[in-house]
C-alpha positions as MATLAB code, in Angstrom:
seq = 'XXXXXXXXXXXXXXXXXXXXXXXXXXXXXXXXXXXXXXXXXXXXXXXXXXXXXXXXXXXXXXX';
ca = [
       0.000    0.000    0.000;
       2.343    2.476    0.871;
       4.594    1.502   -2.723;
       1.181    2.459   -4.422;
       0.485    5.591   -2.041;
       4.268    6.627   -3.203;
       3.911    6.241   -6.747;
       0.347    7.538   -6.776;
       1.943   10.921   -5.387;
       4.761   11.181   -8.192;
       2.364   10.597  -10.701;
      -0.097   13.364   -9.020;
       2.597   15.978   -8.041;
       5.464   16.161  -10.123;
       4.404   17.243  -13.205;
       3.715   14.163  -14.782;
       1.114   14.264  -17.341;
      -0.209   10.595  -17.735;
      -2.328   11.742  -14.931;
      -4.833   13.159  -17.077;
      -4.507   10.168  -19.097;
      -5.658    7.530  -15.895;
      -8.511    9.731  -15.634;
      -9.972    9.449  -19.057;
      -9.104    5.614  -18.879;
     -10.964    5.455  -15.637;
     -13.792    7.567  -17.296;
     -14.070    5.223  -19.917;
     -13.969    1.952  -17.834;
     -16.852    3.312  -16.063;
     -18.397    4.151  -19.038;
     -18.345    0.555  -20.007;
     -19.328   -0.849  -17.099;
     -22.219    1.281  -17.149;
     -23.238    0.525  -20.887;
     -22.677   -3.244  -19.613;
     -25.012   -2.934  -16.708;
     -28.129   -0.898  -17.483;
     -30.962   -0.729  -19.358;
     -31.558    1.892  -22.349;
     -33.011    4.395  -20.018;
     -29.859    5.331  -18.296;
     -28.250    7.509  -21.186;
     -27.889   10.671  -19.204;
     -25.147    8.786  -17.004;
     -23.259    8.767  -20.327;
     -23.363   12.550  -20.801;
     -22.336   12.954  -17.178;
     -19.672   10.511  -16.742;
     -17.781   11.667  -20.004;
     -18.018   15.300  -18.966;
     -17.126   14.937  -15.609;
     -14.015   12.714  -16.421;
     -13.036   15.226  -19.224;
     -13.209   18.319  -17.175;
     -11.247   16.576  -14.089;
      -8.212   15.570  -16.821;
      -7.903   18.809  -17.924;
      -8.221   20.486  -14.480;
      -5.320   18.174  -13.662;
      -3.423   18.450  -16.433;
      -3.385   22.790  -15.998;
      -2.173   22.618  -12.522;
];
């Protein structure tokens, strides 16, 4: 745990921009798990899943 905790704060803090990259891979995993899940009806998870993941990635990736 504390290897991952260590690497998990390199990747967030110094400047490393794959980052932004584990958060739109993350996105997208959910996004599939969703579509693999749920009925028709729950396209507005879509919208809001792949907006929310986009506009965290490039939050992270300015500062």
């Amino acid at each position: 745990m504390r290897i991952f905790m260590k690497s998990f704060h390199l990747l967030l803090f110094h400047g490393s921009f794959i980052f932004p990259e584990f958060i739109l891979i993350f996105g997208l995993t959910l996004l599939l798990m969703i579509d693999l899940t749920s009925d028709k009806k729950d396209r507005p998870w879509f919208y809001f899943v792949s907006s929310t993941s986009l506009v965290i990635s490039i939050t992270t990736l300015l500062f």
